[in-house]
mmCIF file of C-alpha atoms in Angstrom:
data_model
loop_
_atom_site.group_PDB
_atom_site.id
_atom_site.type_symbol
_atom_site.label_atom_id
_atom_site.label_comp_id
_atom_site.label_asym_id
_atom_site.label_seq_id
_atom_site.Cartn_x
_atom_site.Cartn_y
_atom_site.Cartn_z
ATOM 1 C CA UNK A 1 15.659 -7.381 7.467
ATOM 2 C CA UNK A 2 12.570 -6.082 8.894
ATOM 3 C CA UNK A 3 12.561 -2.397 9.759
ATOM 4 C CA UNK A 4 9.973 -1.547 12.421
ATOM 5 C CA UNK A 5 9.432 1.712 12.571
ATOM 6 C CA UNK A 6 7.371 0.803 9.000
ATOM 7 C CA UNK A 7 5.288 -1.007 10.857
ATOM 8 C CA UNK A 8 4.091 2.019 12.735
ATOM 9 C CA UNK A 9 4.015 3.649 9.264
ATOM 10 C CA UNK A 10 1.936 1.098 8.257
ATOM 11 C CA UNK A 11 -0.452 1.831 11.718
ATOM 12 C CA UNK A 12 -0.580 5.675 11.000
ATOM 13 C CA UNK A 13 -1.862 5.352 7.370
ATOM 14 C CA UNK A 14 -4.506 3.008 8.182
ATOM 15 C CA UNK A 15 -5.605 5.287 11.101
ATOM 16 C CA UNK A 16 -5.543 7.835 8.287
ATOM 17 C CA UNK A 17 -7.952 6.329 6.395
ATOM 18 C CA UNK A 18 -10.285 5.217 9.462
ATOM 19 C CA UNK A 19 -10.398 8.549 9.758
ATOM 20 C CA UNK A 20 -11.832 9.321 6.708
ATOM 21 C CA UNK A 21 -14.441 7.013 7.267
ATOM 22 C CA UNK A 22 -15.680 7.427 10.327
ATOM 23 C CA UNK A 23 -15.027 11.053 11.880
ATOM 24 C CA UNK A 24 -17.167 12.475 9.676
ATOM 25 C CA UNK A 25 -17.202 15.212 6.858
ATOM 26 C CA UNK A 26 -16.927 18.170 9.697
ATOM 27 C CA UNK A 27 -13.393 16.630 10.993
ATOM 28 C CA UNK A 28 -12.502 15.711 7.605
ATOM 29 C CA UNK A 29 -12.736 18.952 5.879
ATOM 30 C CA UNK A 30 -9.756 20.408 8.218
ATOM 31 C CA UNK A 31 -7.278 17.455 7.291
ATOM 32 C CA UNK A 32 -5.107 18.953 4.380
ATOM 33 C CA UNK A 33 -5.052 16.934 1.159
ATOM 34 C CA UNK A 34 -7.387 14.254 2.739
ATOM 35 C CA UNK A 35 -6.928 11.200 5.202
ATOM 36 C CA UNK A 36 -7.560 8.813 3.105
ATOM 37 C CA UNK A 37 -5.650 10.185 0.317
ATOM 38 C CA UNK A 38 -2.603 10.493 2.598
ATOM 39 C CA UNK A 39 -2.931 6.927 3.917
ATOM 40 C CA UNK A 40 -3.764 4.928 1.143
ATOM 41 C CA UNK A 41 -0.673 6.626 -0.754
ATOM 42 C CA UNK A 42 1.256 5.855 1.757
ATOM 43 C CA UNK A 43 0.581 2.415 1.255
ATOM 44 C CA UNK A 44 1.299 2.498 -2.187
ATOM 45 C CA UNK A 45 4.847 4.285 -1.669
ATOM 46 C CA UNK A 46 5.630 1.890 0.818
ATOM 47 C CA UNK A 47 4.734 -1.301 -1.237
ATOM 48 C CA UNK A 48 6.624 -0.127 -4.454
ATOM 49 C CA UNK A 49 9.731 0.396 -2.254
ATOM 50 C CA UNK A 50 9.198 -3.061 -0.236
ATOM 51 C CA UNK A 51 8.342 -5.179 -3.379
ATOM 52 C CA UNK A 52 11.159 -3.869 -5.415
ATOM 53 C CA UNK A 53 14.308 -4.751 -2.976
ATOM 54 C CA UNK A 54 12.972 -7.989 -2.096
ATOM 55 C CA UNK A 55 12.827 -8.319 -6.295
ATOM 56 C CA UNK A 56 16.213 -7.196 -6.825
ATOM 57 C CA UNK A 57 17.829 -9.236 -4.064
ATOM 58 C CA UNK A 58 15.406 -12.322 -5.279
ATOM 59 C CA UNK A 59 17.070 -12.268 -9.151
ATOM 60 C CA UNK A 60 20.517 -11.397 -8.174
ATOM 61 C CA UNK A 61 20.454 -14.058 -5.562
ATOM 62 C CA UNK A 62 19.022 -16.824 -7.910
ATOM 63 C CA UNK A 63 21.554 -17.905 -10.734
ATOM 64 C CA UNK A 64 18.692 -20.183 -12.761
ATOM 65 C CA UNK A 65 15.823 -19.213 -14.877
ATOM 66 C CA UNK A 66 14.017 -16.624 -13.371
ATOM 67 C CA UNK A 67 11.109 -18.337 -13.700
ATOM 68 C CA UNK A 68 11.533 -19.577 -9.972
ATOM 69 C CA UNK A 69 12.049 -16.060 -8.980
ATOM 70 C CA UNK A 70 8.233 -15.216 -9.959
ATOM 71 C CA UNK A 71 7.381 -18.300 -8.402
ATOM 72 C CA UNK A 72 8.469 -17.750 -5.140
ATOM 73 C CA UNK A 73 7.790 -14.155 -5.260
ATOM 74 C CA UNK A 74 4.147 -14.717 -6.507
ATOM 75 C CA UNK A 75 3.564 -17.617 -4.060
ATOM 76 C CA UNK A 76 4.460 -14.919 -0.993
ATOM 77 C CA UNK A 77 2.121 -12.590 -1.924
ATOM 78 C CA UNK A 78 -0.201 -15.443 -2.229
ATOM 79 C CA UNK A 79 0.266 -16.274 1.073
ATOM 80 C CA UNK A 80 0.406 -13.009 2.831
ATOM 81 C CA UNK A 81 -2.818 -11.259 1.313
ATOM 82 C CA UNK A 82 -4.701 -14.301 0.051
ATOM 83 C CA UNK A 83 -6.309 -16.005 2.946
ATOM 84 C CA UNK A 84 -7.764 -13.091 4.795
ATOM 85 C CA UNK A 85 -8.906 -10.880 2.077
ATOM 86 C CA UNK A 86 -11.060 -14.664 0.806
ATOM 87 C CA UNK A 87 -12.295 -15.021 4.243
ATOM 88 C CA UNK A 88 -13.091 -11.420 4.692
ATOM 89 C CA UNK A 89 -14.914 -11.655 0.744
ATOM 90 C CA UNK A 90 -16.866 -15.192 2.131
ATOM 91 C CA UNK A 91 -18.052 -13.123 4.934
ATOM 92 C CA UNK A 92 -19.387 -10.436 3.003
ATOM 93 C CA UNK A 93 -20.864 -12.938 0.685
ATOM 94 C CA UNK A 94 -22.833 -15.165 3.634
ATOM 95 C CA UNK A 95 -23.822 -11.976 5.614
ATOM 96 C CA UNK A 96 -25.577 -10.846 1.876
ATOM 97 C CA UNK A 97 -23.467 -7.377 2.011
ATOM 98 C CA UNK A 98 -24.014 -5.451 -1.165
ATOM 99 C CA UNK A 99 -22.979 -4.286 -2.989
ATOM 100 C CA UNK A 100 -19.987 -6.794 -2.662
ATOM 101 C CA UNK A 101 -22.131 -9.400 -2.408
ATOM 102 C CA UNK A 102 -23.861 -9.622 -6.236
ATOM 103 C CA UNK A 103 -20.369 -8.805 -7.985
ATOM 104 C CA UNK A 104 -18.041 -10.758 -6.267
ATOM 105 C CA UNK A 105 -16.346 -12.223 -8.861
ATOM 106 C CA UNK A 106 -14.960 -9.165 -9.785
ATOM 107 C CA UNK A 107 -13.423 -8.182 -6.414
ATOM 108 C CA UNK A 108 -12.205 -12.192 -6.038
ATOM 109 C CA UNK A 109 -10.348 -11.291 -9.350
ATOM 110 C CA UNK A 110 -8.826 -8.290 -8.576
ATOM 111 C CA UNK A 111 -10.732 -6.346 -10.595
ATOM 112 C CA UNK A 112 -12.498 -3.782 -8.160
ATOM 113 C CA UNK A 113 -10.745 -0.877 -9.427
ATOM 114 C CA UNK A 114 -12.309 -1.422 -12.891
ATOM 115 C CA UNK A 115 -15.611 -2.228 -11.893
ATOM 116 C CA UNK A 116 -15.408 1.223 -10.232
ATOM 117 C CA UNK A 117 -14.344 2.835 -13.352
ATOM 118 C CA UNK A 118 -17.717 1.249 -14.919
ATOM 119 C CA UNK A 119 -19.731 3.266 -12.594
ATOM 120 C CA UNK A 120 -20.292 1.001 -9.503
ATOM 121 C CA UNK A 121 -19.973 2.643 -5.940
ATOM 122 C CA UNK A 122 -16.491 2.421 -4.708
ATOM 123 C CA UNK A 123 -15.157 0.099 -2.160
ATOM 124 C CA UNK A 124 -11.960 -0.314 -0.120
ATOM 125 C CA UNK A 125 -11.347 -2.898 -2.604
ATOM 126 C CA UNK A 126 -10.100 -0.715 -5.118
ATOM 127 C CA UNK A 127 -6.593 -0.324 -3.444
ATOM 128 C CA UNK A 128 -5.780 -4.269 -3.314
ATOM 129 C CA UNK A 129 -7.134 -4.531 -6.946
ATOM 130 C CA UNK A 130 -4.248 -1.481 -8.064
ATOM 131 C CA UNK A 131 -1.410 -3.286 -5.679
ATOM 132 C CA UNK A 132 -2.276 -6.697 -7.489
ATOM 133 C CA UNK A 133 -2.632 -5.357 -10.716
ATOM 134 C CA UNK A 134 0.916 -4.150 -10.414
ATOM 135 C CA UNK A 135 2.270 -7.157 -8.674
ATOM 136 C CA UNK A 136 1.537 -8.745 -11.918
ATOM 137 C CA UNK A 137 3.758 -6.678 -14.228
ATOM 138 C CA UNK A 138 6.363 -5.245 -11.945
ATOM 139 C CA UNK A 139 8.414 -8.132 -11.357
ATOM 140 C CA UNK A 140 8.736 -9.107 -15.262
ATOM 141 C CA UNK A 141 9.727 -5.199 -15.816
ATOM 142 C CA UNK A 142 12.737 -5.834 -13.469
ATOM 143 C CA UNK A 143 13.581 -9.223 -14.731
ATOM 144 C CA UNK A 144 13.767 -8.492 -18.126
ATOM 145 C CA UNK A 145 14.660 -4.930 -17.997
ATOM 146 C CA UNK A 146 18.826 -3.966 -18.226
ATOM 147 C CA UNK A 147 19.874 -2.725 -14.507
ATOM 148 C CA UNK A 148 21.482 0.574 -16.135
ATOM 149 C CA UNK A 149 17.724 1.277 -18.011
ATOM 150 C CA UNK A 150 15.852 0.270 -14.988
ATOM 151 C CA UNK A 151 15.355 3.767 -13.057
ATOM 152 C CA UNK A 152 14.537 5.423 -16.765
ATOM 153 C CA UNK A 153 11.853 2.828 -16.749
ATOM 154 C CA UNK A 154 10.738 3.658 -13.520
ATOM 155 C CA UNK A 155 10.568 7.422 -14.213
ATOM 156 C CA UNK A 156 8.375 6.261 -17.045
ATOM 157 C CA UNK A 157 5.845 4.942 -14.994
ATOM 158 C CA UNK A 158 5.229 8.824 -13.731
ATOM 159 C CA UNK A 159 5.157 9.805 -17.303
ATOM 160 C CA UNK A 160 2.437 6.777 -18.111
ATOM 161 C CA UNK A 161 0.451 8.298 -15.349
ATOM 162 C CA UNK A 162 0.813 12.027 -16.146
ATOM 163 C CA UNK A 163 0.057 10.853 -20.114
ATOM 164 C CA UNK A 164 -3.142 8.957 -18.799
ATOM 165 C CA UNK A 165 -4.429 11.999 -16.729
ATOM 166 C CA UNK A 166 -3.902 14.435 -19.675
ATOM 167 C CA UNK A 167 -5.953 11.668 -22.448
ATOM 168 C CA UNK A 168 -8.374 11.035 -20.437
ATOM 169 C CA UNK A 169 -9.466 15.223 -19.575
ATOM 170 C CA UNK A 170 -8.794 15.912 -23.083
ATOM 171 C CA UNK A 171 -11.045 13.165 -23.767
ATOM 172 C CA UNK A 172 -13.740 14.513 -21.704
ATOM 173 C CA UNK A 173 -14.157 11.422 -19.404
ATOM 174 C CA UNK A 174 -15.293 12.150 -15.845
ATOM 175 C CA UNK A 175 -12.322 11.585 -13.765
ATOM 176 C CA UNK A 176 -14.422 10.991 -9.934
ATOM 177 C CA UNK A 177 -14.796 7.135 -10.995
ATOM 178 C CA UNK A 178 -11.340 6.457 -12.926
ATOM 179 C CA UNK A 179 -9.448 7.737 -10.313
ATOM 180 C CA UNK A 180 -8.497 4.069 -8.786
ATOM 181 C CA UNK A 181 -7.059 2.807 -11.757
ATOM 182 C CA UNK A 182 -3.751 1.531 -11.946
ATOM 183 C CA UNK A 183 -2.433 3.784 -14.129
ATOM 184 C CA UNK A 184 -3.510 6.919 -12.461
ATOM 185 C CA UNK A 185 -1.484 5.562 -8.996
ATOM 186 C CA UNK A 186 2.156 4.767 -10.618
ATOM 187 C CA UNK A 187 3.488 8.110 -9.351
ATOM 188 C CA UNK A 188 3.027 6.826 -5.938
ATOM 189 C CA UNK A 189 4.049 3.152 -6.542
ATOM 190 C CA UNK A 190 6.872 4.734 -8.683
ATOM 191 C CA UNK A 191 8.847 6.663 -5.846
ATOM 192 C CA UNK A 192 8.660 3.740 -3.937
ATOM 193 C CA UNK A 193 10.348 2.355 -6.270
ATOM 194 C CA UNK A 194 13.142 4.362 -7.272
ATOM 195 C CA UNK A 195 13.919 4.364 -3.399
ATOM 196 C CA UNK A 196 14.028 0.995 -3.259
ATOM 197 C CA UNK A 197 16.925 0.861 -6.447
ATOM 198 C CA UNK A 198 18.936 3.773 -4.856
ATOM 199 C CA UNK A 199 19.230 1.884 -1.657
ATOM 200 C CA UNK A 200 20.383 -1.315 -3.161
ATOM 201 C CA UNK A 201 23.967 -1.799 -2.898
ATOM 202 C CA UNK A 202 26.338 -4.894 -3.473
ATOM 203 C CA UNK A 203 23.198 -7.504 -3.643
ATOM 204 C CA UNK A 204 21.783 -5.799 -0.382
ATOM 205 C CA UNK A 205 18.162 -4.082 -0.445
ATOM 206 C CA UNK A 206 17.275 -0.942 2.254
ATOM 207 C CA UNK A 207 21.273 -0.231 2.081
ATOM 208 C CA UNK A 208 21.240 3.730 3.016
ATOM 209 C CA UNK A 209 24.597 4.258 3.106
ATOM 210 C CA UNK A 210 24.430 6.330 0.273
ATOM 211 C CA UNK A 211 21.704 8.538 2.130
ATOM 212 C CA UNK A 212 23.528 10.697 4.562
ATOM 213 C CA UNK A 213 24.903 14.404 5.762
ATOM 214 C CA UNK A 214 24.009 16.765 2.460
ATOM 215 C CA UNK A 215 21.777 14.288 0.962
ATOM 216 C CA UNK A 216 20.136 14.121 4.220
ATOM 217 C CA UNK A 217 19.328 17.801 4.335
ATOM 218 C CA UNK A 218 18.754 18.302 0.603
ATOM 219 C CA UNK A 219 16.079 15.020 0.289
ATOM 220 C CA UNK A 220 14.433 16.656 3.645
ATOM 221 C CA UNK A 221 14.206 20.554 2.163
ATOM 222 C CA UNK A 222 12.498 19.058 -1.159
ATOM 223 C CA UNK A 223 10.201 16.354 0.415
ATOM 224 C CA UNK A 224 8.660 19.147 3.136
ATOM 225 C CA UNK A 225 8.714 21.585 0.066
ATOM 226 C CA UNK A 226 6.607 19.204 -2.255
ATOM 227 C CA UNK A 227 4.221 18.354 0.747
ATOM 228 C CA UNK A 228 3.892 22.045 1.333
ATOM 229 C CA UNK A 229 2.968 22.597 -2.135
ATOM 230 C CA UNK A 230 0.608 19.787 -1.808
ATOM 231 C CA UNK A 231 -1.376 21.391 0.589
ATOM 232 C CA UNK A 232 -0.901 24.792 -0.991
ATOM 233 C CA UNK A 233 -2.944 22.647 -3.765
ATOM 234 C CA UNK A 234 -5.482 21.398 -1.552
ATOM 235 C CA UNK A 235 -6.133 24.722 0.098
ATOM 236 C CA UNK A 236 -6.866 26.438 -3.377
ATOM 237 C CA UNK A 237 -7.970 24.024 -5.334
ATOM 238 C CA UNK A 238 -10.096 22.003 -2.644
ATOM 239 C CA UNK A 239 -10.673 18.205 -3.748
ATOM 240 C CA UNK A 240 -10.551 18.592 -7.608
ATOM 241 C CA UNK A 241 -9.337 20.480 -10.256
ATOM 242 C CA UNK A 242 -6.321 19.505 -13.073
ATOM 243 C CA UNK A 243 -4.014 21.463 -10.440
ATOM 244 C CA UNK A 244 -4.612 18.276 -8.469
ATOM 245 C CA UNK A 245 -4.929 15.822 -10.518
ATOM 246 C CA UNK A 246 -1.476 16.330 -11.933
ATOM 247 C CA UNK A 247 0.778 17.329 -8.871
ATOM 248 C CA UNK A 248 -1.231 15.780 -5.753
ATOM 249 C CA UNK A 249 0.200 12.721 -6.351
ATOM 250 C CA UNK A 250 3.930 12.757 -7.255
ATOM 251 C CA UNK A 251 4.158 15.571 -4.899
ATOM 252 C CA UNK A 252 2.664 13.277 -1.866
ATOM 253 C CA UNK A 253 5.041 10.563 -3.048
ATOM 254 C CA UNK A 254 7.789 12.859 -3.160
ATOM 255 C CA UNK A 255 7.489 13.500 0.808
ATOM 256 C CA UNK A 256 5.988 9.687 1.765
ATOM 257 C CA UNK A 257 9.705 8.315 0.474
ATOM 258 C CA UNK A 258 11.258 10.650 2.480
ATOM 259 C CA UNK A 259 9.509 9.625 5.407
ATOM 260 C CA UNK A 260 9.732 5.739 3.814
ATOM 261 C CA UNK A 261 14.044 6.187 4.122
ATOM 262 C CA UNK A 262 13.814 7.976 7.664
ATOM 263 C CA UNK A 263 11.647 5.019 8.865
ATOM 264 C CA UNK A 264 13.719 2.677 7.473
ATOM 265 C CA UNK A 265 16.711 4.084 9.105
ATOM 266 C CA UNK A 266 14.934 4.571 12.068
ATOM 267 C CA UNK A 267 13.862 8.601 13.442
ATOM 268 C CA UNK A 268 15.513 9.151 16.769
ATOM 269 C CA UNK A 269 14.071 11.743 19.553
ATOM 270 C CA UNK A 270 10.315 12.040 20.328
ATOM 271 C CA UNK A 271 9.349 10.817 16.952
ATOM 272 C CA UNK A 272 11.291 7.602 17.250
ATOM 273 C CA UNK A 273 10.067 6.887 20.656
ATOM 274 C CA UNK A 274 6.640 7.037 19.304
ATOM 275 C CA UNK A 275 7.377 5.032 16.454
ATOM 276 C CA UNK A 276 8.691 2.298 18.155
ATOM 277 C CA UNK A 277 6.154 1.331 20.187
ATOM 278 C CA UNK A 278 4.933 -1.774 20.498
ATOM 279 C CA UNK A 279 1.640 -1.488 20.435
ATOM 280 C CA UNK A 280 1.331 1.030 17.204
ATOM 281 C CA UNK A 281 3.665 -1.281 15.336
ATOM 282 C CA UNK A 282 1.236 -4.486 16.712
ATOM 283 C CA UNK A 283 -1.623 -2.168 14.539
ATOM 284 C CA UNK A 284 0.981 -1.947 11.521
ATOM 285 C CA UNK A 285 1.348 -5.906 11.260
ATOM 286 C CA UNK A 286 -2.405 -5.989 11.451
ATOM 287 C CA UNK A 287 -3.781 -2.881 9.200
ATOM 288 C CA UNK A 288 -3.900 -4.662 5.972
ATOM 289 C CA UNK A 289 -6.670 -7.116 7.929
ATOM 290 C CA UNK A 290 -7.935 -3.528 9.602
ATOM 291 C CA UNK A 291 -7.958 -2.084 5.717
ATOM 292 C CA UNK A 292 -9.981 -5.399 4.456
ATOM 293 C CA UNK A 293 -12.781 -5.374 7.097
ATOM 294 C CA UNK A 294 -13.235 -1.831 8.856
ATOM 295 C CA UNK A 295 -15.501 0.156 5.933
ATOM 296 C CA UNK A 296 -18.469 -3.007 6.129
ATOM 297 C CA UNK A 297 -18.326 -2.939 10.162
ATOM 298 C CA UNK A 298 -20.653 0.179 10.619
ATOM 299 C CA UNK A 299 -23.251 -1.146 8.307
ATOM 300 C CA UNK A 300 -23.103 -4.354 10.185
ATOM 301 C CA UNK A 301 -23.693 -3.101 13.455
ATOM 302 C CA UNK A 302 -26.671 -1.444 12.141
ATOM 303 C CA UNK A 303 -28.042 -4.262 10.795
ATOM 304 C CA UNK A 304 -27.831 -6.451 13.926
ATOM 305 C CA UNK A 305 -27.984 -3.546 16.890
ATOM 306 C CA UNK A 306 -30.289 -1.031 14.663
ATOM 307 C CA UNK A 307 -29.326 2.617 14.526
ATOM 308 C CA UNK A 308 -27.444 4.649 16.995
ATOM 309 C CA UNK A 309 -25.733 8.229 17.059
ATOM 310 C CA UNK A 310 -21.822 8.305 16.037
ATOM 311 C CA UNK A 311 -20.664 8.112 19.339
ATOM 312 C CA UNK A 312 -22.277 5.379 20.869
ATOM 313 C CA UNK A 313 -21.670 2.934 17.816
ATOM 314 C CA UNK A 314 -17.990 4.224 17.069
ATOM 315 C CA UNK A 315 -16.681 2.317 20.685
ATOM 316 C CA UNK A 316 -18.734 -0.778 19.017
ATOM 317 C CA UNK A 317 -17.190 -0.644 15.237
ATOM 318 C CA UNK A 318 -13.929 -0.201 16.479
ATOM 319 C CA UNK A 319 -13.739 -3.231 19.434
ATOM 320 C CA UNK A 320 -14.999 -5.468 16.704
ATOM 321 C CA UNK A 321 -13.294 -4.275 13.917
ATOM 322 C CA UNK A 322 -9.548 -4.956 15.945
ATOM 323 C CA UNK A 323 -10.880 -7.909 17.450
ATOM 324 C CA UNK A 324 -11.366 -9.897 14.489
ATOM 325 C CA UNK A 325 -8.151 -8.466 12.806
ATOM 326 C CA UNK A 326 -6.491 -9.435 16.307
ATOM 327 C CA UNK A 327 -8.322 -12.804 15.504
ATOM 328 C CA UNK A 328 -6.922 -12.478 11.657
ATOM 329 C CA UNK A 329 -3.905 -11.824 12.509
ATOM 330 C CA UNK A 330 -2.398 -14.040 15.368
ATOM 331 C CA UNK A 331 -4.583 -17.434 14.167
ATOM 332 C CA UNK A 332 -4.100 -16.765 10.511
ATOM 333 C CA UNK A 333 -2.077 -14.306 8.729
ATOM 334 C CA UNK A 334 0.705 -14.499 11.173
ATOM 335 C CA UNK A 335 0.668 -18.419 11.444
ATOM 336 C CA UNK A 336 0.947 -18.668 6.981
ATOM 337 C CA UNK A 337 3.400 -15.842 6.855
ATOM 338 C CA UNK A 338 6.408 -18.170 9.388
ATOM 339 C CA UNK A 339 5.042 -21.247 7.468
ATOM 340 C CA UNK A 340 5.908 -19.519 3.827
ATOM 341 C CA UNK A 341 9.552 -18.439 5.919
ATOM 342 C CA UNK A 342 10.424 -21.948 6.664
ATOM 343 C CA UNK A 343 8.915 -22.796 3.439
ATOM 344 C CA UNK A 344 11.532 -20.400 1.743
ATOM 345 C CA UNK A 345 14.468 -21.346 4.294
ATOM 346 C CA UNK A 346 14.108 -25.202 3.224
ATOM 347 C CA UNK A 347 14.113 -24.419 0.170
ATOM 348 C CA UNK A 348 17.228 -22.206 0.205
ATOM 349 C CA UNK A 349 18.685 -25.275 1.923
ATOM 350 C CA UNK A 350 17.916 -28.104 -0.207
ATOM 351 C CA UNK A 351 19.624 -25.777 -3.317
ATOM 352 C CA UNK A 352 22.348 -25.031 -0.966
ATOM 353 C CA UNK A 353 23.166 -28.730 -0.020
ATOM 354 C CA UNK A 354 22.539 -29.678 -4.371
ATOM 355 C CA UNK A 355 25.400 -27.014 -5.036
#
């Protein structure tokens, strides 16, 4: 069931962290907690939710080994992140852009966040390499775990983050570098999670039933609470500090399911008119392309135009930058992701017509 007000979820976090980017450190300074922060753990929330319902319908659905489970779960991410993020790597690679260019092998493995953590500059990489990284263990923790332990497992993830955090300041290791790992991120991934299992009813994900009237009110009063704290953070404790490194992210996660459910359900009033439209929700089906490429535009246009002030290059950046996700999108992502649906519908079929 797709939901479309994520989409324009999806549109708002990536304009997030465009905006960290590109406006500058003047414009950036103002936005509490960070924009990039904010949009890139929105992604995260939103992933753990979206990964584990179609996970939990995908094994209650199949009756046979789950083996074919992870093969038709890992051969859909496969398909819907694969292609472009390769093309957008071969691109970097032929144009010579460093310094993706000389270490590509670890970003074609999904291993950016670690070669971070070695002490290489960061890249937008990072983010695919922690969503990957989890892909890879998350469905085997829900195939093999019992469905009454499964959301104490899940609140273990927070504690596996929380632990890491406390080892590695007590261990003196310099946290700027480390801070894309995966284990420093389950909070976020977590929530999204345990949203995902409370909304899963009678072999149904995104079933919010359950979420209404005094639920409704008390999930609301605790998610604009934690944000509010969040901020309180930010605004005393700027961009570091163990206040932060503890709190920022459970509490952010705390408010981005909230906003993950009302989504979901759909926001009426101003917000949902502005949330359903078309063209913001056109940018959500396209962000992960307008993640993959926007951060290696500027330096390109630089290269090839030579240097220009911020405003006069920004129109540039950003009418390439959509145009070849536009191009990403409609001639390739969009074309594999209904070829993998009637993949998965002939599939369904064929078992179908052997029962």
């Amino acid at each position: 069931m797709r939901m479309p007000q994520l989409d324009s979820l999806r549109a708002i976090a990536v304009g997030l962290v465009l905006v960290e980017h590109f406006a500058g450190a003047t414009v950036n300074s103002y936005i509490p907690i960070g924009a990039g922060t904010l949009g890139v753990g929105g992604f995260f929330t939103l992933s753990g939710f979206l990964i584990t319902g179609i996970l939990l319908e995908s094994f209650d659905r199949n009756r046979g080994p789950a083996l074919a489970v992870w093969k038709e779960f890992y051969a859909r991410r496969i398909i819907r992140l694969a292609p472009a993020f390769y093309l957008v790597l071969l691109a970097l690679i032929a144009l010579d852009v460093e310094p993706i260019a000389s270490s590509w092998p670890w970003h074609a493995s999904y291993l950016t966040n670690i070669w971070i953590a070695l002490g290489n500059p960061s890249n937008v990489f990072w983010s695919l390499s922690v969503e990957e990284q989890f892909y890879l263990f998350w469905p085997f923790i829900i195939a093999l775990t019992p469905r009454q332990f499964l959301i104490p497992t899940t609140i273990g993830l927070i504690g596996i983050a929380l632990l890491t955090k406390l080892m590695l300041v007590l261990a003196g290791v310099p946290l700027g570098p480390v801070r894309g790992l995966l284990p420093l991120n389950l909070e976020l991934l977590a929530l999204g999670c345990l949203l995902a299992m409370a909304s899963y009813r009678n072999g149904r994900a995104n079933d919010f039933g359950w979420y209404r009237g005094r639920r409704v009110r008390l999930f609301t009063a605790v998610a604009f609470a934690a944000i509010s704290l969040a901020i309180a953070i930010w605004l005393i404790f700027g961009e570091t500090g163990l206040t932060r490194l503890f709190a920022n992210n459970l509490l952010c996660a705390i408010f981005f399911a909230w906003l993950i459910a009302s989504a979901a359900i759909g926001f009426s009033g101003k917000i949902g008119q502005f949330l359903n439209n078309p063209l913001l929700q056109l940018c959500g089906q396209m962000s992960y392309g307008i993640y993959l490429v926007h951060s290696f535009v500027p330096d390109l246009v630089e290269r090839y135009a030579g240097p220009m002030p911020k405003w006069q290059a920004a129109p540039i950046v950003l009418a390439i930058t959509f145009g070849v996700c536009a191009l990403s999108w409609f001639f390739v992502e969009r074309p594999l992701l209904r070829w993998g649906r009637r993949l998965q519908t002939s599939k369904a079929d064929a078992g179908a017509s052997a029962a």
